[in-house]
Amino acid sequence: MLTVFKHTLRRYRGQIIGWGIVMFLYGAINMPFYDSFANQTALFDQLLNLFPKEAFAFFGNFDITAYATPAGYLGIQYFDVMAVLILGVFVLLLGSGLLVGDEESGRLDLILAHPVSRTSLFWGRLLGFAAVTLAILFISWLGLVLPMGLTSMNLGWGEVALPFLSLFGVLMVFGAAALLFSMLLPSRSTAAMTGGFVLVASYIITSLDRMLQMQGNTSLETAVKFTPLYYYEGGNAISGLNVGWLVGLLAVSALLAVLAWWRFKRRDIRVGGEGGWRFNLLRFKRVRAQQ
Amino acid sequence: MDNAMALTTQGLTKSYGSVRALRGVNLEVRRGEVFGFLGPNGAGKTTTIRCLLDLIRPDGGTLRVLGLDPQANPVEVRARSGYLPGELRVEDNSTVEDVLHYFNDLRSGKADWSFVRHIAQRLDLDLAPRVKNLSKGNKQKVGVVLALMHRPELLLLDEPTIGLDPLMQHEVLRLIVEARDEGTTVFFSSHNLSEVQEIAERVAIIRQGVVVEVAETDSLINRAMRRVSIRFERPVTDTALATLPGVKVLRRDDGLSVLLQVEGKMDGLIKALAAFPVVDFETERPSLEEIFLTYYEGDRTEVK
């Protein structure tokens, strides 16, 4: 398993650097603007009062005074929307291709013809996936804490790390879900698309719930608890990480991973597309159209 | 399980949806022999090999590889086997040496690196280039090195010489024979019947997912019909020859020469010819290719 883990890290080093640089720059560019926003809260208050409060609830449940606090600013500008969506896409792509990428390119056949069990390959790759995600989050964290000295934020480096832990938890859920989808669905792209649907649906449901809650409507209160993003704290984690939620997210991701492993142990390794789903109705229509 | 057998399959079946790829494959490959597995595309050769390595699970039947059930002991089976897939796919951005090191790491470093360099040198394979810059033939050489480098007990080779030039084909066959001489069992599929004829002690012919023939390569060729061309000193009537069992006159030219088709032993014909003034006598053995094709005549007829 160690060989597989090390190889996975080596293989995805380009991803660590690429996605790490993107997240580092995104954080580093946002940090210097904190003082400008914090000093002009009154002006923003006037401007934003022109918009309905429900709109802000939809996009992150903030009030404008939060902009003046480091935790609020980082939540709104970084953690609540952009970080989770950008890195969500990353884990969906990585998770869906973790094994099926090699399968679709025909490489998995040769790997599994060597003395490595499917279990070792699966968990070695998954650990590598977790390590790659952590490495990107570490670079992202550096993008926030290194420029912090240029601002009046007086947060500890450890405090800034807390939302990243929460982010790691939710990313593991989406990554493991994409991996499970790739074991169940006929192709990597279908798995990534399905994972993307879950991510977007989760985002919309949690956002709608916040908006409805402002109007006293609790119709989504139960449904939202089944979405991973409900347990993602974003910037709020700076003032205290909900360890129970983090453990819960990691437990769900572990459960999804176990299901994916169970499926991987039992299925045929595909080459040349056998085992895929056939949409006979669509095929029939195409044949008819050619006639 | 007979210890003399390197691999056995009994009633192996496998379907992909409605396609029945294997319909009861029965095979026995002895330890230390080179066994050729012949069949056209889609006959079930690769599916059989992939079942042996537990890459796919058969729907029915039993199989043993080196005395082990591949589903129960996949890691041990693979540790003791070397596999060359029909088309080698590895990470294109890696160098050949990196690829070899990676797969050797998966084998816990079992390969003797001086042996790896020795094989690479014999195949004229440079280890420095990236895989994406290699020709198809050179990729095939990488696959050959991967299969051989840990001196496995069993070699499972899917078209081992495909894409290689004749010189390298010959070198790969020599490597296979040398591996056999060191005790390795070789099970290989091929379309190149001359190479099967050259190195395989026994062959199996698979058609539509069923093994239709298993035989010693030589006996398969020997027992097949052969053509005999005879020239006589003076015109003779062919009646005496045509009535011999297993003999059929194909062509008769002016009574001086005759072309016969002989099935089975030649003894009866030779004794009958003693009564005639023979000037020249030539026999033409069918190649394995011709024999192979006889199994595919009327290929549309489904195998029962």
XYZ file of C-alpha atoms in Angstrom:
595
model
C 0.000 0.000 0.000
C 2.928 2.317 0.760
C 4.215 1.981 -2.806
C 0.794 2.869 -4.185
C 0.496 5.809 -1.775
C 3.919 7.206 -2.689
C 3.236 6.749 -6.380
C -0.118 8.532 -6.052
C 1.586 11.504 -4.396
C 4.277 11.578 -7.067
C 1.716 11.285 -9.819
C -0.422 14.164 -8.554
C 2.406 16.529 -7.639
C 1.487 18.658 -10.651
C -2.080 18.926 -9.346
C -0.783 19.982 -5.916
C 1.321 22.715 -7.467
C -1.334 23.860 -9.960
C -4.373 23.944 -7.681
C -2.182 25.080 -4.766
C -0.960 28.113 -6.714
C -4.519 29.009 -7.737
C -5.750 28.883 -4.149
C -2.641 30.601 -2.775
C -3.051 33.513 -5.176
C -6.783 33.744 -4.585
C -6.189 34.028 -0.828
C -3.167 36.306 -1.067
C -4.961 38.726 -3.402
C -7.952 39.012 -1.075
C -6.054 39.604 2.167
C -4.759 43.150 1.533
C -8.323 44.367 0.858
C -9.472 43.511 4.369
C -8.559 46.899 5.852
C -10.310 48.781 3.056
C -13.546 46.866 3.625
C -13.272 47.005 7.414
C -12.778 50.802 7.391
C -15.734 51.462 5.107
C -18.437 49.348 6.689
C -20.847 52.286 6.928
C -20.641 52.951 3.201
C -21.157 49.281 2.387
C -24.041 49.151 4.792
C -25.795 51.914 2.864
C -25.055 50.298 -0.460
C -26.087 46.806 0.510
C -29.254 47.917 2.268
C -30.566 48.649 -1.193
C -30.698 44.879 -1.790
C -33.067 42.414 -0.121
C -31.566 40.648 2.869
C -32.710 37.288 1.482
C -30.273 37.691 -1.412
C -27.347 37.905 0.996
C -28.678 34.986 2.979
C -28.698 32.955 -0.207
C -25.070 33.778 -0.929
C -23.663 33.223 2.548
C -25.868 34.356 5.419
C -23.884 37.450 6.267
C -24.673 40.832 7.500
C -22.470 43.666 6.395
C -21.028 44.239 9.845
C -19.383 40.828 9.541
C -17.142 42.350 6.874
C -15.430 44.352 9.578
C -14.350 41.215 11.457
C -11.500 38.971 10.240
C -13.649 35.847 10.562
C -16.558 37.427 8.695
C -14.338 38.830 5.988
C -12.544 35.536 5.388
C -15.853 33.667 5.434
C -17.511 35.943 2.875
C -14.499 36.452 0.630
C -12.918 33.053 0.812
C -14.409 30.097 2.667
C -18.192 30.239 2.350
C -18.497 30.052 -1.426
C -15.348 30.208 -3.520
C -13.014 27.844 -1.659
C -15.584 25.105 -1.321
C -16.740 25.373 -4.933
C -13.254 25.599 -6.489
C -11.827 22.780 -4.424
C -15.120 20.889 -4.723
C -14.591 20.704 -8.467
C -11.032 19.550 -7.851
C -12.010 16.658 -5.558
C -14.809 15.601 -7.892
C -12.388 15.340 -10.790
C -9.720 13.624 -8.717
C -12.083 11.278 -6.908
C -13.930 10.160 -10.024
C -10.656 9.432 -11.830
C -8.741 7.955 -8.920
C -9.147 4.388 -10.209
C -11.449 4.661 -13.197
C -9.071 7.091 -14.910
C -6.525 4.298 -15.134
C -9.212 1.793 -16.002
C -10.497 3.823 -18.940
C -6.987 4.349 -20.280
C -6.242 0.603 -19.981
C -3.507 1.034 -17.352
C -5.342 -0.640 -14.482
C -5.080 -4.019 -16.199
C -1.300 -4.000 -16.030
C -1.185 -2.580 -12.488
C -3.499 -5.286 -11.182
C -1.546 -7.962 -13.029
C 1.177 -7.229 -10.476
C 1.153 -8.478 -6.894
C -0.932 -5.702 -5.457
C -4.359 -6.508 -4.080
C -7.365 -4.466 -5.049
C -7.676 -3.485 -1.379
C -4.112 -2.166 -1.210
C -4.519 -0.314 -4.474
C -7.803 1.222 -3.391
C -6.737 2.405 0.047
C -3.273 3.419 -1.112
C -4.831 5.633 -3.775
C -7.431 7.005 -1.350
C -4.799 7.900 1.233
C -2.832 9.563 -1.539
C -5.966 11.489 -2.506
C -6.402 12.691 1.080
C -2.741 13.680 1.285
C -2.923 15.581 -2.024
C -6.024 17.450 -0.802
C -4.306 18.276 2.494
C -1.232 19.528 0.632
C -3.380 21.871 -1.484
C -5.184 23.085 1.630
C -1.824 23.706 3.291
C -0.668 25.864 0.367
C -4.041 27.626 0.434
C -3.586 28.291 4.158
C -0.159 29.800 3.458
C -1.880 32.108 0.978
C -3.909 33.537 3.852
C -1.451 33.567 6.745
C 1.650 34.840 4.945
C 0.086 38.141 3.791
C -1.783 38.531 7.097
C 1.051 40.664 8.478
C 0.212 43.301 5.846
C -3.267 43.754 7.340
C -4.705 44.682 10.716
C -6.088 41.151 11.193
C -4.931 39.791 14.476
C -5.757 36.142 13.990
C -3.466 33.332 15.003
C -2.220 31.014 12.271
C -3.922 28.153 14.073
C -7.275 29.971 14.022
C -7.026 30.411 10.259
C -6.350 26.676 9.966
C -9.692 25.741 11.576
C -11.932 26.494 8.552
C -9.511 24.482 6.427
C -10.168 21.483 8.673
C -13.896 21.901 8.147
C -13.245 22.335 4.409
C -11.147 19.155 4.396
C -14.045 17.240 5.950
C -16.567 18.311 3.331
C -14.091 17.815 0.474
C -13.495 14.249 1.637
C -17.243 13.618 1.454
C -17.481 14.903 -2.118
C -14.294 13.103 -3.162
C -15.439 9.786 -1.685
C -18.869 10.250 -3.260
C -17.264 10.813 -6.666
C -15.156 7.694 -6.147
C -18.241 5.670 -5.256
C -20.103 7.024 -8.299
C -17.151 6.017 -10.479
C -17.487 2.454 -9.183
C -21.222 2.359 -9.922
C -21.603 4.400 -13.099
C -20.309 3.486 -16.558
C -17.686 6.198 -16.965
C -15.525 8.694 -15.163
C -17.260 11.650 -16.776
C -20.686 10.421 -15.663
C -19.370 9.988 -12.126
C -17.875 13.485 -12.086
C -21.104 14.945 -13.460
C -23.192 13.170 -10.841
C -20.837 14.371 -8.108
C -21.101 17.896 -9.520
C -24.875 17.650 -9.390
C -24.709 16.638 -5.723
C -22.348 19.528 -4.936
C -24.494 22.128 -6.679
C -27.733 20.699 -5.283
C -26.246 20.731 -1.802
C -25.181 24.344 -2.251
C -28.583 25.437 -3.539
C -30.511 23.630 -0.800
C -28.368 25.071 2.016
C -28.592 28.555 0.473
C -32.353 28.337 -0.047
C -32.798 27.100 3.495
C -30.935 30.125 4.890
C -33.072 32.427 2.767
C -36.322 30.756 3.789
C -35.324 30.687 7.447
C -35.084 34.504 7.332
C -38.741 34.561 6.378
C -39.602 32.060 9.092
C -40.143 29.277 6.585
C -38.716 25.980 7.832
C -39.818 23.745 4.966
C -36.221 22.791 4.046
C -35.087 22.377 7.632
C -35.079 18.571 7.476
C -33.808 18.204 3.908
C -30.850 20.496 4.467
C -29.519 18.240 7.201
C -28.909 15.568 4.593
C -26.606 17.781 2.551
C -22.866 17.758 3.290
C -22.580 21.538 3.049
C -24.905 21.977 6.042
C -22.061 20.661 8.193
C -19.433 22.834 6.568
C -18.771 25.795 8.813
C -16.783 27.982 6.445
C -15.450 31.169 8.049
C -17.468 30.565 11.233
C -14.982 27.862 12.182
C -12.425 30.585 12.973
C -14.315 31.362 16.134
C -14.587 27.670 17.055
C -14.560 24.452 15.099
C -17.486 22.097 15.569
C -15.445 18.938 16.059
C -18.565 16.767 16.076
C -19.532 17.959 12.607
C -15.990 17.440 11.333
C -15.891 13.922 12.715
C -19.333 13.315 11.200
C -18.163 14.475 7.762
C -15.088 12.271 7.965
C -17.225 9.323 9.088
C -19.583 9.781 6.133
C -16.655 9.989 3.742
C -15.225 6.810 5.282
C -18.582 5.067 4.819
C -18.764 6.137 1.169
C -15.178 4.977 0.682
C -15.945 1.580 2.220
C -18.890 1.161 -0.169
C -16.682 2.107 -3.115
C -14.003 -0.353 -1.946
C -16.601 -3.104 -1.558
C -17.742 -2.521 -5.118
C -14.201 -2.279 -6.497
C -13.275 -5.632 -4.927
C -16.109 -7.366 -6.691
C -16.329 -5.846 -10.125
C -14.568 -6.693 -13.383
C -11.749 -4.463 -14.511
C -12.962 -3.060 -17.783
C -11.002 -2.662 -20.967
C -12.459 -1.495 -24.226
C -15.662 -0.278 -22.607
C -17.289 -3.582 -21.750
C -19.595 -3.434 -18.763
C -20.823 0.042 -19.627
C -24.454 0.966 -19.635
C -26.303 0.941 -22.922
C -28.998 3.425 -23.573
C -30.906 1.275 -26.012
C -33.641 3.805 -26.611
C -31.111 6.409 -27.760
C -29.337 3.833 -29.922
C -32.630 2.861 -31.482
C -33.449 6.460 -32.306
C -30.038 7.002 -33.885
C -30.375 3.914 -36.053
C -33.824 4.995 -37.131
C -32.542 8.442 -37.976
C -29.882 6.984 -40.270
C -32.396 4.936 -42.211
C -5.058 -30.145 -8.635
C -2.364 -32.018 -10.425
C 0.993 -30.506 -9.504
C 2.214 -31.221 -13.003
C -0.215 -28.601 -14.293
C 0.675 -24.923 -14.291
C -2.863 -23.939 -15.092
C -6.193 -25.606 -15.601
C -9.616 -24.341 -16.508
C -12.786 -26.388 -16.520
C -16.024 -25.221 -18.012
C -14.974 -21.578 -17.832
C -17.790 -19.270 -18.869
C -17.969 -15.508 -19.116
C -20.511 -13.180 -20.656
C -20.515 -9.441 -21.232
C -24.172 -8.618 -21.243
C -25.666 -10.642 -24.062
C -22.255 -11.502 -25.541
C -21.021 -14.943 -24.473
C -17.251 -14.504 -24.566
C -16.364 -17.876 -23.035
C -18.687 -20.846 -23.323
C -16.993 -23.553 -21.317
C -13.248 -23.306 -21.842
C -11.318 -26.411 -20.817
C -7.540 -26.149 -20.760
C -4.618 -27.877 -19.107
C -1.148 -26.415 -19.403
C 1.732 -28.470 -18.053
C 4.493 -26.974 -15.975
C 7.520 -26.013 -18.008
C 5.909 -26.109 -21.437
C 5.310 -23.425 -24.018
C 1.623 -23.461 -24.839
C 0.196 -21.545 -27.769
C -3.341 -20.239 -27.643
C -4.727 -19.586 -31.081
C -7.867 -17.908 -32.221
C -9.127 -14.958 -34.216
C -10.100 -11.641 -32.680
C -13.013 -11.982 -30.292
C -12.603 -15.737 -29.864
C -11.967 -15.392 -26.118
C -8.165 -15.498 -25.815
C -7.744 -12.258 -23.877
C -10.825 -12.925 -21.761
C -9.333 -16.271 -20.720
C -6.011 -14.671 -19.780
C -7.764 -11.903 -17.812
C -9.737 -14.525 -15.882
C -6.482 -16.280 -14.994
C -5.186 -13.062 -13.408
C -8.471 -12.274 -11.624
C -8.874 -9.060 -13.603
C -12.344 -10.287 -14.472
C -14.464 -12.889 -12.704
C -15.825 -15.829 -14.675
C -19.540 -16.533 -14.483
C -18.953 -20.240 -14.102
C -16.363 -23.001 -14.144
C -13.196 -23.479 -12.177
C -9.640 -22.394 -12.722
C -6.334 -22.980 -11.012
C -3.115 -21.146 -11.685
C 0.055 -22.671 -10.240
C -2.220 -24.715 -8.020
C -4.006 -21.635 -6.692
C -7.457 -20.195 -7.129
C -6.808 -16.722 -8.610
C -9.884 -15.278 -6.915
C -8.820 -16.510 -3.495
C -5.081 -15.830 -3.919
C -4.766 -13.107 -6.563
C -1.646 -11.525 -5.124
C 0.295 -14.782 -4.944
C -0.764 -15.774 -8.454
C 0.380 -12.419 -9.815
C 3.593 -12.468 -7.792
C 4.546 -15.738 -9.461
C 3.353 -14.709 -12.935
C 4.503 -12.293 -15.576
C 1.900 -10.686 -17.833
C 2.177 -8.957 -21.158
C -1.111 -7.345 -22.217
C -2.205 -7.134 -25.824
C -1.528 -3.424 -25.830
C 0.771 -1.927 -23.241
C -0.650 1.156 -21.531
C 1.493 2.920 -18.966
C 1.898 6.526 -17.895
C 3.077 8.346 -20.963
C 4.983 11.070 -19.145
C 7.193 8.630 -17.269
C 10.525 7.458 -18.600
C 10.941 3.784 -19.404
C 13.219 3.403 -16.383
C 10.634 5.036 -14.086
C 7.962 2.664 -15.387
C 10.180 -0.357 -14.776
C 11.058 0.896 -11.282
C 7.402 1.519 -10.428
C 6.287 -1.940 -11.433
C 9.322 -3.460 -9.759
C 8.316 -1.606 -6.576
C 4.868 -3.212 -6.878
C 6.758 -6.518 -6.896
C 8.588 -5.447 -3.735
C 11.769 -4.993 -5.743
C 11.978 -8.655 -6.760
C 13.619 -7.968 -10.113
C 17.330 -8.348 -10.547
C 18.234 -5.003 -12.095
C 21.247 -6.352 -13.933
C 18.890 -8.869 -15.576
C 16.538 -6.018 -16.506
C 19.401 -4.165 -18.176
C 20.472 -7.382 -19.882
C 17.016 -7.933 -21.423
C 16.738 -4.271 -22.388
C 20.121 -4.462 -24.069
C 19.155 -7.579 -26.012
C 15.976 -5.874 -27.156
C 17.885 -2.714 -27.980
C 15.634 -0.766 -25.625
C 16.804 2.598 -24.331
C 15.549 3.196 -20.780
C 15.933 6.981 -20.841
C 13.126 8.234 -23.170
C 9.636 9.054 -22.016
C 7.043 6.449 -22.905
C 5.063 8.957 -24.995
C 8.040 9.248 -27.335
C 8.307 5.514 -27.955
C 7.193 3.700 -31.083
C 4.657 0.879 -30.786
C 7.440 -1.653 -31.127
C 9.504 -0.087 -28.362
C 6.463 0.035 -26.081
C 6.057 -3.665 -26.736
C 9.655 -4.204 -25.666
C 8.899 -2.418 -22.373
C 6.042 -4.864 -21.873
C 8.309 -7.821 -22.560
C 10.841 -6.564 -19.988
C 8.047 -6.049 -17.433
C 6.801 -9.585 -17.946
C 10.209 -11.219 -17.710
C 12.152 -9.091 -15.250
C 11.307 -11.011 -12.065
C 11.906 -14.450 -13.637
C 8.310 -15.636 -13.099
C 7.165 -19.240 -12.846
C 4.418 -18.545 -15.353
C 4.346 -16.186 -18.303
C 0.976 -15.074 -19.663
C 1.639 -13.303 -22.922
C -1.017 -11.763 -25.109
C 0.486 -11.387 -28.587
C 4.096 -11.042 -27.408
C 5.672 -10.059 -30.716
C 3.025 -7.738 -32.075
C 4.477 -4.512 -33.455
C 8.077 -5.792 -33.426
C 10.338 -6.026 -36.434
C 11.361 -9.585 -37.502
C 14.741 -9.316 -35.807
C 13.187 -8.345 -32.498
C 10.417 -10.920 -32.909
C 13.115 -13.539 -33.108
C 14.874 -12.115 -30.039
C 11.653 -12.136 -28.005
C 11.029 -15.759 -29.004
C 14.550 -16.597 -27.890
C 13.902 -14.938 -24.541
C 10.715 -16.969 -24.164
C 12.506 -20.215 -24.983
C 15.293 -19.323 -22.542
C 12.702 -18.662 -19.849
C 11.151 -22.046 -20.608
C 14.590 -23.667 -20.356
C 14.877 -22.200 -16.860
C 11.590 -23.843 -15.901
C 9.059 -21.124 -16.694
C 5.700 -22.160 -18.111
C 4.661 -20.006 -21.039
C 1.057 -19.526 -22.070
C 0.773 -17.209 -24.983
C -1.794 -16.136 -27.493
C -0.815 -15.191 -30.974
C -1.975 -14.528 -34.467
C 1.485 -15.238 -35.776
C 1.199 -18.944 -36.393
C 4.750 -19.414 -37.584
C 6.035 -18.276 -34.224
C 3.629 -20.604 -32.441
C 4.879 -23.405 -34.624
C 8.449 -22.381 -33.813
C 8.282 -22.402 -30.030
C 5.041 -23.958 -28.767
C 5.067 -27.579 -27.732
C 1.284 -27.700 -27.613
C -1.455 -25.512 -28.951
C -5.100 -24.923 -28.249
C -7.458 -23.466 -30.780
C -10.332 -21.425 -29.445
C -13.339 -20.523 -31.497
C -16.381 -18.571 -30.338
C -15.440 -19.044 -26.697
C -14.915 -22.813 -26.951
C -11.617 -24.681 -27.203
C -12.085 -26.802 -30.313
C -8.681 -28.457 -30.398
C -5.760 -29.097 -28.048
C -2.786 -30.975 -29.430
C 0.970 -31.274 -29.631
C 2.011 -28.785 -32.268
C 3.904 -31.428 -34.247
C 1.144 -34.016 -34.082
C -1.403 -31.449 -35.149
C 0.669 -30.773 -38.201
C 1.535 -34.446 -38.772
C -1.954 -35.786 -38.553
C -3.298 -33.201 -40.869
C -3.673 -33.850 -44.556
C -0.558 -33.423 -46.588
C -0.080 -33.050 -50.284
C 2.171 -35.507 -52.112
C 3.545 -34.845 -55.559
C 4.933 -37.864 -57.439
C 6.607 -38.072 -60.832
C 6.926 -41.437 -62.553
C 9.340 -42.665 -65.153
C 6.514 -43.863 -67.427
C 2.760 -43.252 -67.422
C 0.906 -45.202 -64.738
C -2.728 -45.624 -63.954
C -3.700 -44.023 -60.681
C -6.272 -46.650 -59.777
C -3.939 -48.435 -57.418
C -3.187 -45.235 -55.558
C -6.684 -43.806 -55.513
C -8.079 -46.866 -53.781
C -5.633 -46.594 -50.866
C -7.321 -45.572 -47.616
C -6.900 -41.853 -46.851
C -5.563 -41.070 -50.332
C -7.305 -38.836 -52.822
C -6.082 -37.871 -56.278
C -6.144 -34.117 -56.675
C -4.530 -33.808 -60.075
C -3.148 -36.126 -62.745
C -0.971 -34.851 -65.565
C -0.439 -37.137 -68.619
C 0.044 -40.143 -66.357
C 3.598 -39.117 -65.543
C 2.893 -36.972 -62.489
C 0.180 -37.006 -59.912
C -0.798 -34.819 -56.968
C -2.342 -36.643 -54.046
C -3.889 -35.631 -50.779
C -2.970 -38.024 -47.986
C -4.667 -38.137 -44.628
C -3.001 -39.970 -41.770
C 0.056 -42.222 -42.045
C 2.119 -42.383 -45.245
C 3.037 -46.028 -44.808
C 0.380 -47.479 -47.101
C 1.165 -45.072 -49.911
C 4.897 -45.666 -49.787
C 4.412 -49.422 -49.899
C 2.043 -49.076 -52.840
C 4.525 -46.873 -54.694
C 7.160 -49.625 -54.517
C 5.410 -51.213 -57.470
C 5.945 -48.122 -59.659
C 9.051 -46.517 -61.222
C 9.209 -43.327 -59.138
C 11.502 -40.542 -60.375
C 10.604 -37.868 -57.827
C 8.586 -37.730 -54.649
C 7.751 -34.577 -52.705
C 5.530 -34.083 -49.713
C 4.220 -30.765 -48.634
C 3.137 -30.341 -45.033
C 0.458 -27.823 -44.328
C 1.577 -24.941 -42.178
C -0.066 -24.440 -38.826
C -1.789 -21.540 -40.461
C -3.525 -23.773 -42.982
C -4.557 -26.166 -40.227
C -5.792 -23.279 -38.153
C -7.868 -22.009 -41.017
C -9.560 -25.370 -41.431
C -11.111 -24.802 -38.006
C -12.580 -21.589 -39.265
C -13.959 -22.780 -42.534
C -17.655 -22.171 -42.379
C -17.035 -19.866 -39.434
C -20.636 -18.752 -39.490
C -21.640 -22.107 -38.132
C -21.997 -21.686 -34.421
C -19.918 -23.981 -32.241
C -22.090 -26.275 -30.156
